[in-house]
Coordinates of C-alpha atoms in Angstrom, one line a residue:
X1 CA 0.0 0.0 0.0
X2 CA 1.2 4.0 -0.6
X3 CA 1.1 6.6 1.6
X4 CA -2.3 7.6 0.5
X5 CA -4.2 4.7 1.0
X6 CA -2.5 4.0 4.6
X7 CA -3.2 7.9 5.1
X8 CA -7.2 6.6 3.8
X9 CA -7.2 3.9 6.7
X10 CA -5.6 6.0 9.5
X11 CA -8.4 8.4 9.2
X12 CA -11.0 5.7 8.9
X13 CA -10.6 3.2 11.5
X14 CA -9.1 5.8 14.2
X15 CA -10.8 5.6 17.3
X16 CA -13.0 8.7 19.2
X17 CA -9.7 8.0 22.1
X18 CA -7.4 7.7 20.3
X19 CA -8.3 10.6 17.8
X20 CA -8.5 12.7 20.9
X21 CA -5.2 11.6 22.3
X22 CA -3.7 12.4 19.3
X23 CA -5.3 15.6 17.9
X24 CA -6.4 17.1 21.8
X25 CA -4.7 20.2 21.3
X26 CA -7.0 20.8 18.0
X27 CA -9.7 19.8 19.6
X28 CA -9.9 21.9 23.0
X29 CA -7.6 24.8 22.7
X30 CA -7.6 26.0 19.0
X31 CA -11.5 24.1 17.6
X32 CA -13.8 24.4 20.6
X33 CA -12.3 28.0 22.5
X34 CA -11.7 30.1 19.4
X35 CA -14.2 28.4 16.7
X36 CA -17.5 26.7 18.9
X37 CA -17.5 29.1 22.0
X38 CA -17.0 32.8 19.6
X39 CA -19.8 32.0 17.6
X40 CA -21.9 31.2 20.6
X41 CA -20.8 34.4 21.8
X42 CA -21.1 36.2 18.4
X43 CA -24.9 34.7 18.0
X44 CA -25.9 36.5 21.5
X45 CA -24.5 39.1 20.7
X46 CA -26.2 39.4 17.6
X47 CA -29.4 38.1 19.3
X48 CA -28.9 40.8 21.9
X49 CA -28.6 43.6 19.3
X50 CA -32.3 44.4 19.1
X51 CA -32.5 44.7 23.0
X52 CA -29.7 47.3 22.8
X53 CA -31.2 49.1 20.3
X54 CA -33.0 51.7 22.0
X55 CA -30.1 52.5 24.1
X56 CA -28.0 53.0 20.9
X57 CA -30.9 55.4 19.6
X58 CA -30.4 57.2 22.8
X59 CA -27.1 57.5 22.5
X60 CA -27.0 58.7 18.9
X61 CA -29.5 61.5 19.8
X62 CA -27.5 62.9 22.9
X63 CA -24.5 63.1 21.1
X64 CA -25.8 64.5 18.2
X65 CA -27.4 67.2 20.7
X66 CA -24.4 67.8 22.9
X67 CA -22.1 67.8 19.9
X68 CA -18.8 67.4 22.2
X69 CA -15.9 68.8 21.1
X70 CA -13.4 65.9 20.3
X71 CA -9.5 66.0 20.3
X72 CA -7.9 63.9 17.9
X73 CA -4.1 63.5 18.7
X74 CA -1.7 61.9 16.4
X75 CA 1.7 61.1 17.8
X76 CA 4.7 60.2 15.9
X77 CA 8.2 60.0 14.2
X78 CA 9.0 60.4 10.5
X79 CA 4.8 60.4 9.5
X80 CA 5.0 63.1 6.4
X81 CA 4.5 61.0 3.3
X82 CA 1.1 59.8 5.4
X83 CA -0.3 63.0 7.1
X84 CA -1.5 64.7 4.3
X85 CA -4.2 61.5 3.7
X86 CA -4.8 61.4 6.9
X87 CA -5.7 64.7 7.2
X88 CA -8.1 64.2 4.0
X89 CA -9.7 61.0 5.5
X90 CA -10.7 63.3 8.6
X91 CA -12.1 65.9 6.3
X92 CA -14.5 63.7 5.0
X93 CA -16.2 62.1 8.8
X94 CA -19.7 63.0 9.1
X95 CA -18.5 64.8 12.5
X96 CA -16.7 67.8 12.2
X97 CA -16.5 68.9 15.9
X98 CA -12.9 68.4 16.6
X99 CA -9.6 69.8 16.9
X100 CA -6.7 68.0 15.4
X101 CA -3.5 68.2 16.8
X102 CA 0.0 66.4 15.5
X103 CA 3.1 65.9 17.8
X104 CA 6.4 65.4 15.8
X105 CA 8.5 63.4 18.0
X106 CA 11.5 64.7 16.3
X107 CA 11.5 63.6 12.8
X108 CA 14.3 63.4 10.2
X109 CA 12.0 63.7 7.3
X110 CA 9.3 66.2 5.8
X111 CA 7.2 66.1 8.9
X112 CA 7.5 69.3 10.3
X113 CA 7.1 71.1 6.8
X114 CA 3.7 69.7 5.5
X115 CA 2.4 69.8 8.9
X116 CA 3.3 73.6 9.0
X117 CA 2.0 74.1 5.9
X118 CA -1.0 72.4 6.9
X119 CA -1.4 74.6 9.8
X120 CA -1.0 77.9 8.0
X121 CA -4.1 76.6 5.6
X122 CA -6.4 75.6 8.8
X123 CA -6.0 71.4 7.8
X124 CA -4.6 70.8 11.1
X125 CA -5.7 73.0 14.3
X126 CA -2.3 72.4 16.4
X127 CA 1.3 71.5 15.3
X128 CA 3.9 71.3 18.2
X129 CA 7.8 69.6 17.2
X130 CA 10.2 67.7 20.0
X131 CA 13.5 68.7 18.8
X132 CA 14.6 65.8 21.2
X133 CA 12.9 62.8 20.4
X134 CA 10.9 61.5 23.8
X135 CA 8.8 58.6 22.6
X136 CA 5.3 57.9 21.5
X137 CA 4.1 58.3 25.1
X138 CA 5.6 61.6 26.0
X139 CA 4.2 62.9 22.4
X140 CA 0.4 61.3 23.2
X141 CA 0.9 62.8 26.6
X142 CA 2.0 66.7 25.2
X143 CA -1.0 66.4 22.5
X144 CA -3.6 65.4 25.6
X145 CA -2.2 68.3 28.0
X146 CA -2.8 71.0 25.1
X147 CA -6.0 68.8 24.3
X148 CA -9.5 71.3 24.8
X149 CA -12.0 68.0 24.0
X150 CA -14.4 66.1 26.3
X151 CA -13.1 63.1 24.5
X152 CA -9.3 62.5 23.4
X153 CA -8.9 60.3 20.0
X154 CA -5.6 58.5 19.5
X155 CA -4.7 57.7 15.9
X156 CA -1.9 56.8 13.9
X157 CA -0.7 59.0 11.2
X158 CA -0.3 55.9 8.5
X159 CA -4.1 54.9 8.5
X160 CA -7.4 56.1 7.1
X161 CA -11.0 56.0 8.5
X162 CA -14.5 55.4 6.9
X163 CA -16.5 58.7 7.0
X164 CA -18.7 57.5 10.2
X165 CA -15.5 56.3 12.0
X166 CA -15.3 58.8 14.6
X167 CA -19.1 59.6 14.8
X168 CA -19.7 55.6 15.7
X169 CA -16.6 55.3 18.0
X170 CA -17.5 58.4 20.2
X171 CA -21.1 58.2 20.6
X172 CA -20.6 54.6 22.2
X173 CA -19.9 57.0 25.4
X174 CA -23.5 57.8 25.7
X175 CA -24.6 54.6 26.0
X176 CA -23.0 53.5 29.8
X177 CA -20.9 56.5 31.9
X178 CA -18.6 54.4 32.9
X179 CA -17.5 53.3 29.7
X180 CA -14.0 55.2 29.9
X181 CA -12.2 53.6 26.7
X182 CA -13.6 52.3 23.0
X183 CA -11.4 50.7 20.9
X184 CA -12.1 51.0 16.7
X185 CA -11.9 48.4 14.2
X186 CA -8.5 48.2 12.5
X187 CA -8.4 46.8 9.4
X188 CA -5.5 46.1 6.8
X189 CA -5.9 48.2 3.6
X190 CA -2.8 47.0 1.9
X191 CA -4.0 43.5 1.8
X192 CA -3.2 43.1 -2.2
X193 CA 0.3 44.6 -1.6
X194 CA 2.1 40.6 -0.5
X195 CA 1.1 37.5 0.7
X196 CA 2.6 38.7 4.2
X197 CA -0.3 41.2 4.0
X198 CA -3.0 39.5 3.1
X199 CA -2.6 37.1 6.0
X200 CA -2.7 39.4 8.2
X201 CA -5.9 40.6 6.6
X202 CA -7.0 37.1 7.2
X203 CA -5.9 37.5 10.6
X204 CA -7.1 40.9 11.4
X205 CA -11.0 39.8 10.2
X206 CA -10.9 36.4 12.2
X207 CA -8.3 36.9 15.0
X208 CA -8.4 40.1 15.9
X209 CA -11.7 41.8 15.0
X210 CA -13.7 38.6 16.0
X211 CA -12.2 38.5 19.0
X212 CA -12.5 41.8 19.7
X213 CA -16.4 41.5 19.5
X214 CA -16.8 38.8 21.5
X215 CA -13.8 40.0 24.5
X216 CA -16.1 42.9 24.7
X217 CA -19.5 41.0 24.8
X218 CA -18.1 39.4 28.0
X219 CA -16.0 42.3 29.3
X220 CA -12.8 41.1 29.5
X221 CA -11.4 43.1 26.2
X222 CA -8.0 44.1 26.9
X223 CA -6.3 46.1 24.4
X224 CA -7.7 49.4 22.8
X225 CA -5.7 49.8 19.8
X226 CA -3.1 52.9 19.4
X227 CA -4.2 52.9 15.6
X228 CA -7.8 54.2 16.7
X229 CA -8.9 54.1 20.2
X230 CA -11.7 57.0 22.1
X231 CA -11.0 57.9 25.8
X232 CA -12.9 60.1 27.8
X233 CA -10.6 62.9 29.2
X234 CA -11.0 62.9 32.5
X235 CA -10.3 59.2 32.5
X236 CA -7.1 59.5 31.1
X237 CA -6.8 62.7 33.6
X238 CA -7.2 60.1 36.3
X239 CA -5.3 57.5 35.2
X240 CA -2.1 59.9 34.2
X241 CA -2.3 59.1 30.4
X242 CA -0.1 57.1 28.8
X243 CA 2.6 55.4 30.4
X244 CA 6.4 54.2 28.4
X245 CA 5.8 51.2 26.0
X246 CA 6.2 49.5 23.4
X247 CA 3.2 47.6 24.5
X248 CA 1.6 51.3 25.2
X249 CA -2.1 50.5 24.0
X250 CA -2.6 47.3 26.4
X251 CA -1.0 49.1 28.8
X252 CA -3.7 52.1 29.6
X253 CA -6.3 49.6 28.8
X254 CA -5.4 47.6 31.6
X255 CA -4.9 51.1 33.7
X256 CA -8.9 52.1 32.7
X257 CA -10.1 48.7 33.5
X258 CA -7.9 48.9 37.1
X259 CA -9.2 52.4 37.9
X260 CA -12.7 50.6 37.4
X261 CA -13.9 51.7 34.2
X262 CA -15.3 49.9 31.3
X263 CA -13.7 49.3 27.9
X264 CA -15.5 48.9 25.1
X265 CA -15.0 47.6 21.3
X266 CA -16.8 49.2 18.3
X267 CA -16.7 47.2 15.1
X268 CA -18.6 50.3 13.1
X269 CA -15.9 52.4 13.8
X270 CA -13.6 51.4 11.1
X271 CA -10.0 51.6 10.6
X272 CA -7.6 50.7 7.5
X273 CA -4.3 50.3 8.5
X274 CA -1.1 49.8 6.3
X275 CA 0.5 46.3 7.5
X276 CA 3.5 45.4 7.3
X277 CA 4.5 44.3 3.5
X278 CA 6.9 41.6 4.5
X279 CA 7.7 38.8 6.8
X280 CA 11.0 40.4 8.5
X281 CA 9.0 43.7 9.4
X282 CA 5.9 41.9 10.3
X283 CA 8.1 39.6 13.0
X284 CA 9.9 43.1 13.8
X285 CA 6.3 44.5 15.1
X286 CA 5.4 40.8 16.5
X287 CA 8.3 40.7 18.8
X288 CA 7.8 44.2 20.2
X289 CA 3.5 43.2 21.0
X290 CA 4.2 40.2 22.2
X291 CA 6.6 41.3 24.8
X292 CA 4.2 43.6 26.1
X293 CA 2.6 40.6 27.5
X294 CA 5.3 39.1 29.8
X295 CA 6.1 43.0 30.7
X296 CA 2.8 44.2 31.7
X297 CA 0.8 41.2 32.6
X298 CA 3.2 39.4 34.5
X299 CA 5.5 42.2 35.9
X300 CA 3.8 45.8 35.8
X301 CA 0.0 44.4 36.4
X302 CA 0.3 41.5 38.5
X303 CA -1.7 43.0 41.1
X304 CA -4.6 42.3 38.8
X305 CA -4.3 38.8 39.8
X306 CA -3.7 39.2 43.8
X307 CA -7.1 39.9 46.1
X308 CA -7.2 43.5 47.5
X309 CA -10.3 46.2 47.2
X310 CA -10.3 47.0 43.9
X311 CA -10.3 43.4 42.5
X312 CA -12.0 42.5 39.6
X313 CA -13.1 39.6 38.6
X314 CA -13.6 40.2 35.0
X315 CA -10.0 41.7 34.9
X316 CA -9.1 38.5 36.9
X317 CA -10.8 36.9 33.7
X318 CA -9.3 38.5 31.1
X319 CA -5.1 38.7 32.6
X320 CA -5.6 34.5 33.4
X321 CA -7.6 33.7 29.7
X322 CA -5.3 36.1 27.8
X323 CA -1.7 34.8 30.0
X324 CA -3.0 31.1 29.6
X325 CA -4.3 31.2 25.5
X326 CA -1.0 33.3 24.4
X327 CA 1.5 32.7 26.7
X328 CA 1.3 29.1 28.2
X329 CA -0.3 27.2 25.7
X330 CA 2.4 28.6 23.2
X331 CA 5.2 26.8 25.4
X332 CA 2.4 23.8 25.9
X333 CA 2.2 23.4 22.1
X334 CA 6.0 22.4 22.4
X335 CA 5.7 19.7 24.8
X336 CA 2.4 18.1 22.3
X337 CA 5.0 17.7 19.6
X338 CA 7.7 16.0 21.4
X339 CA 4.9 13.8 23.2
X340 CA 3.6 13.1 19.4
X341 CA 7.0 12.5 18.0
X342 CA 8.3 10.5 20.7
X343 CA 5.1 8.6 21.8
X344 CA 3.7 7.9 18.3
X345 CA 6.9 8.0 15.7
X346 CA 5.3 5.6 13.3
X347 CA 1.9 7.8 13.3
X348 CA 3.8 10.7 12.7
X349 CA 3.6 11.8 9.0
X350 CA -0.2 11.2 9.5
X351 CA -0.8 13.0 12.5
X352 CA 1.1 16.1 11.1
X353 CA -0.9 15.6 7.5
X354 CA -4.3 15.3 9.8
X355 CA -3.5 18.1 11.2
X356 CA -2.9 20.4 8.3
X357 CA -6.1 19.3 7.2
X358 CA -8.1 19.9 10.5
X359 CA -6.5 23.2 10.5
X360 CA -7.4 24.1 7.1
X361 CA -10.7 22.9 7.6
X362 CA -10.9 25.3 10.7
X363 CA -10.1 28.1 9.0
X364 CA -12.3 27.9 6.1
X365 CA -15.6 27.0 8.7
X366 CA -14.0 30.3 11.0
X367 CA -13.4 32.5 7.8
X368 CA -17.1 32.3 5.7
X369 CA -19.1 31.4 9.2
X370 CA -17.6 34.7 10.9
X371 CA -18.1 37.1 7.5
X372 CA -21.7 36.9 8.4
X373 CA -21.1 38.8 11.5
X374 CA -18.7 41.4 10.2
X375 CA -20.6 45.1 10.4
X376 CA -18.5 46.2 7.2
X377 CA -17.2 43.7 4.3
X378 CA -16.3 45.8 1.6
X379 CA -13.5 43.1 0.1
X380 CA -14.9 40.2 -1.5
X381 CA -14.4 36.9 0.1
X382 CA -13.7 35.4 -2.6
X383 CA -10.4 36.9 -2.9
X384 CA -9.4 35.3 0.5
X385 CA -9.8 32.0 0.2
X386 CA -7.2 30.8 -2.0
X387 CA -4.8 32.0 1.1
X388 CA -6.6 30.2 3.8
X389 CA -5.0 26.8 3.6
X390 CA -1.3 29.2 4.2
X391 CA -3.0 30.3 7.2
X392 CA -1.9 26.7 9.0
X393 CA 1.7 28.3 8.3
X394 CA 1.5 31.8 9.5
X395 CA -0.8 31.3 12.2
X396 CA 0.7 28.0 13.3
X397 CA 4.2 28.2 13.0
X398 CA 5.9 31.0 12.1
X399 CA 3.3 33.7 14.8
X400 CA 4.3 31.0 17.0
X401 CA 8.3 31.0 16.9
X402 CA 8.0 35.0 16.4
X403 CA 5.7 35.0 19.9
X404 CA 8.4 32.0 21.5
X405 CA 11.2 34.2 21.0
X406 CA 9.3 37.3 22.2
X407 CA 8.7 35.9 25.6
X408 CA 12.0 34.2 26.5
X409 CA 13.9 37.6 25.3
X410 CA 11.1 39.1 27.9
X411 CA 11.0 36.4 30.2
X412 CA 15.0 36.1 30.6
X413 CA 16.3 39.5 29.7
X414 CA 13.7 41.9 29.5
X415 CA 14.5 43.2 25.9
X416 CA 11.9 45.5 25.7
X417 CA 13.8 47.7 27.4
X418 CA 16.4 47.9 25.1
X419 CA 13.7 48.4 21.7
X420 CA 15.1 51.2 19.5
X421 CA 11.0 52.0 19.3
X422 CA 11.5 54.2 22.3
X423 CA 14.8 56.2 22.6
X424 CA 17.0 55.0 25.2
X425 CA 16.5 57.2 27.9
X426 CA 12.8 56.7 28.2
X427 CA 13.4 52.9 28.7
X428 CA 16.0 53.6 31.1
X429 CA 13.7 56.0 33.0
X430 CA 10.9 52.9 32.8
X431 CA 13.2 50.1 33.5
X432 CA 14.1 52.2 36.9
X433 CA 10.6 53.3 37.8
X434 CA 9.3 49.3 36.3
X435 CA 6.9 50.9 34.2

């Protein structure tokens, strides 16, 4: 017999134990937590809708009646080629009360001279330079201090926003009081630019944004995205605004949620981001997320686990689902392979090959099941699916050795610390204050 047909009578005559002993990681971490248990969670949510729907009514009226004034603040370093969109994106939102002010945090490039000319021509309201570069932070924390608004707006200068964007993403403040933090939909507009990008559009649609919708529905969402997230001010008055990253946006989501205030995610307000166009900068970006976890979940934010007055159990929830799904089952998937390889050597090539094809199956049921609660699908599905089968790839195995080496250069020797993404003596001032 050839591989085929013994591969044909493996998958016929296996057992319901032994299919389970061989494929359990499938079967309870990745099939039944991120596949059977979001769509129960996406269905209520979508049942619930219609109950919510007077309170969004509400809401829409109030803040169409107050009309607050809103301060949208975009940080950064070397941003010119992209401001000038960006400032065209926010001319075309259906809400117009804002100001818009851009910190340079001491760029080498054209920054500082369209964003002056911009000024001069009333396209952007405030335009302040650091000659001495201080960080993301310290710029988001300048632009909130000489912020006027009743609601502060982080963006990033390299993205673009549908015309309701910031309309949908504020207004979600009327709706609860304590609701301190909304975090938009991101999306990845240079998905036909390389197959690097359009798996992370994949990604972003299924991973991310799906996820996002159901953390919320449960209230344990956890990171408001720097790319477009809504804060009221005096929250981030309270809180003391943003503190050193990388890791920045999970950071003073974790900070809101400690001080007792709800975070929210709005999959109306959308986002298009540029991702990253290849492999090496995409595992670049990776490392520096997914060290944020071991350095503020584990170190900066442990408290969120320990019992005092201010405990939470929903933050309890979401530090132990999000510590135990990224972190410890990435090391756990490790010790399944060896036990695989070692415990069942002959089995091998068909175990891996069932797999791949339980995976693949996974992600075709996830990707056309889950387009049916996406608020906004303006790229056709179509074009997706091809790329699903490489998904087994990026999600599988190369997201996992980028996330592996994250958290031992974390874990062992705090590298975050030493990321060129913040200039050296902001880490140093963090490292020594263990921020």
């Amino acid at each position: 017999m050839n591989f085929i047909d013994d591969f044909i009578n493996f998958v016929q005559f296996i057992s319901f134990g032994k299919f389970f002993r061989y494929f359990y990681f499938f079967v309870i971490f990745e099939f039944l937590r991120f596949f059977l248990f979001e769509l129960f969670v996406l269905i209520l949510w979508r049942f619930t809708k219609k109950f919510r729907k007077d309170k969004i009514t509400k809401a829409h009226y109030e803040f169409w009646t107050r009309m607050p004034l809103v301060s949208i603040i975009v940080p950064g370093k070397n941003e010119g080629k992209h401001i000038f969109k960006l400032v065209q994106s926010l001319k075309q939102q259906t809400y117009q009360n804002f100001e818009l002010i851009i910190i340079d945090d001491g760029s080498d490039d054209e920054t500082e001279r369209i964003c002056r000319s911009l000024e001069r021509n009333g396209m952007i309201d405030l335009f302040v330079r650091n000659e001495v570069r201080g960080g993301k932070a310290s710029a988001a924390n300048l632009a909130l201090r000489l912020s006027k608004g009743e609601f502060v707006v982080h963006l990033d200068a390299d993205c673009s926003y549908d015309a309701d964007a910031m309309e949908n993403i504020v207004k979600l403040f009327y709706t609860d009081p304590l609701i301190g933090g909304v975090g938009g939909n991101v999306q990845v507009r240079n998905y036909k630019e390389s197959l690097v990008a359009t798996f992370q559009a994949i990604e972003y649609f299924d991973s991310i944004s799906i996820g996002r919708i159901s953390s919320s529905e449960l209230g344990i969402y956890r990171v408001i995205s720097g790319a477009f997230g809504a804060f009221r001010r005096d929250a981030l008055d309270k809180i003391g605004g943003w503190d050193v990253g990388p890791g920045l946006d999970g950071d003073i989501t974790v900070k809101l949620r400690k001080m007792g205030y709800k975070v929210k995610y709005e999959p109306s307000a959308i986002c298009k981001t540029a991702a990253p166009d290849t492999f090496r900068k995409l595992a670049k970006q990776r490392l520096r997320w997914d060290k944020s976890l071991v350095r503020f979940r584990l170190r900066k934010h442990i408290d969120v686990l320990l019992p005092s007055k201010n405990f939470s159990w929903l933050n309890f929830i979401s530090f132990i689902e999000n510590i135990f799904y990224n972190l410890i089952l990435n090391f756990k998937w490790y010790f399944y392979i060896v036990d695989i390889l070692f415990n069942f050597t002959s089995l091998l090539p068909f175990i891996l090959l069932t797999n791949l094809c339980l995976y693949t199956v996974n992600y075709f049921l996830k990707f056309i099941i889950f387009s049916a609660f996406r608020l906004s699908q303006k790229e056709p599905i179509a074009y997706f699916l091809p790329y699903l089968p490489g998904m087994v790839l990026y999600f599988g195995y190369f997201l996992r050795f980028v996330r592996t080496k994250a958290y031992l250069q974390e874990l062992i020797f705090k590298e975050s610390y030493n990321d060129p993404w913040n200039p050296p003596k902001s880490s140093a001032f963090a490292k020594k204050m263990r921020l």
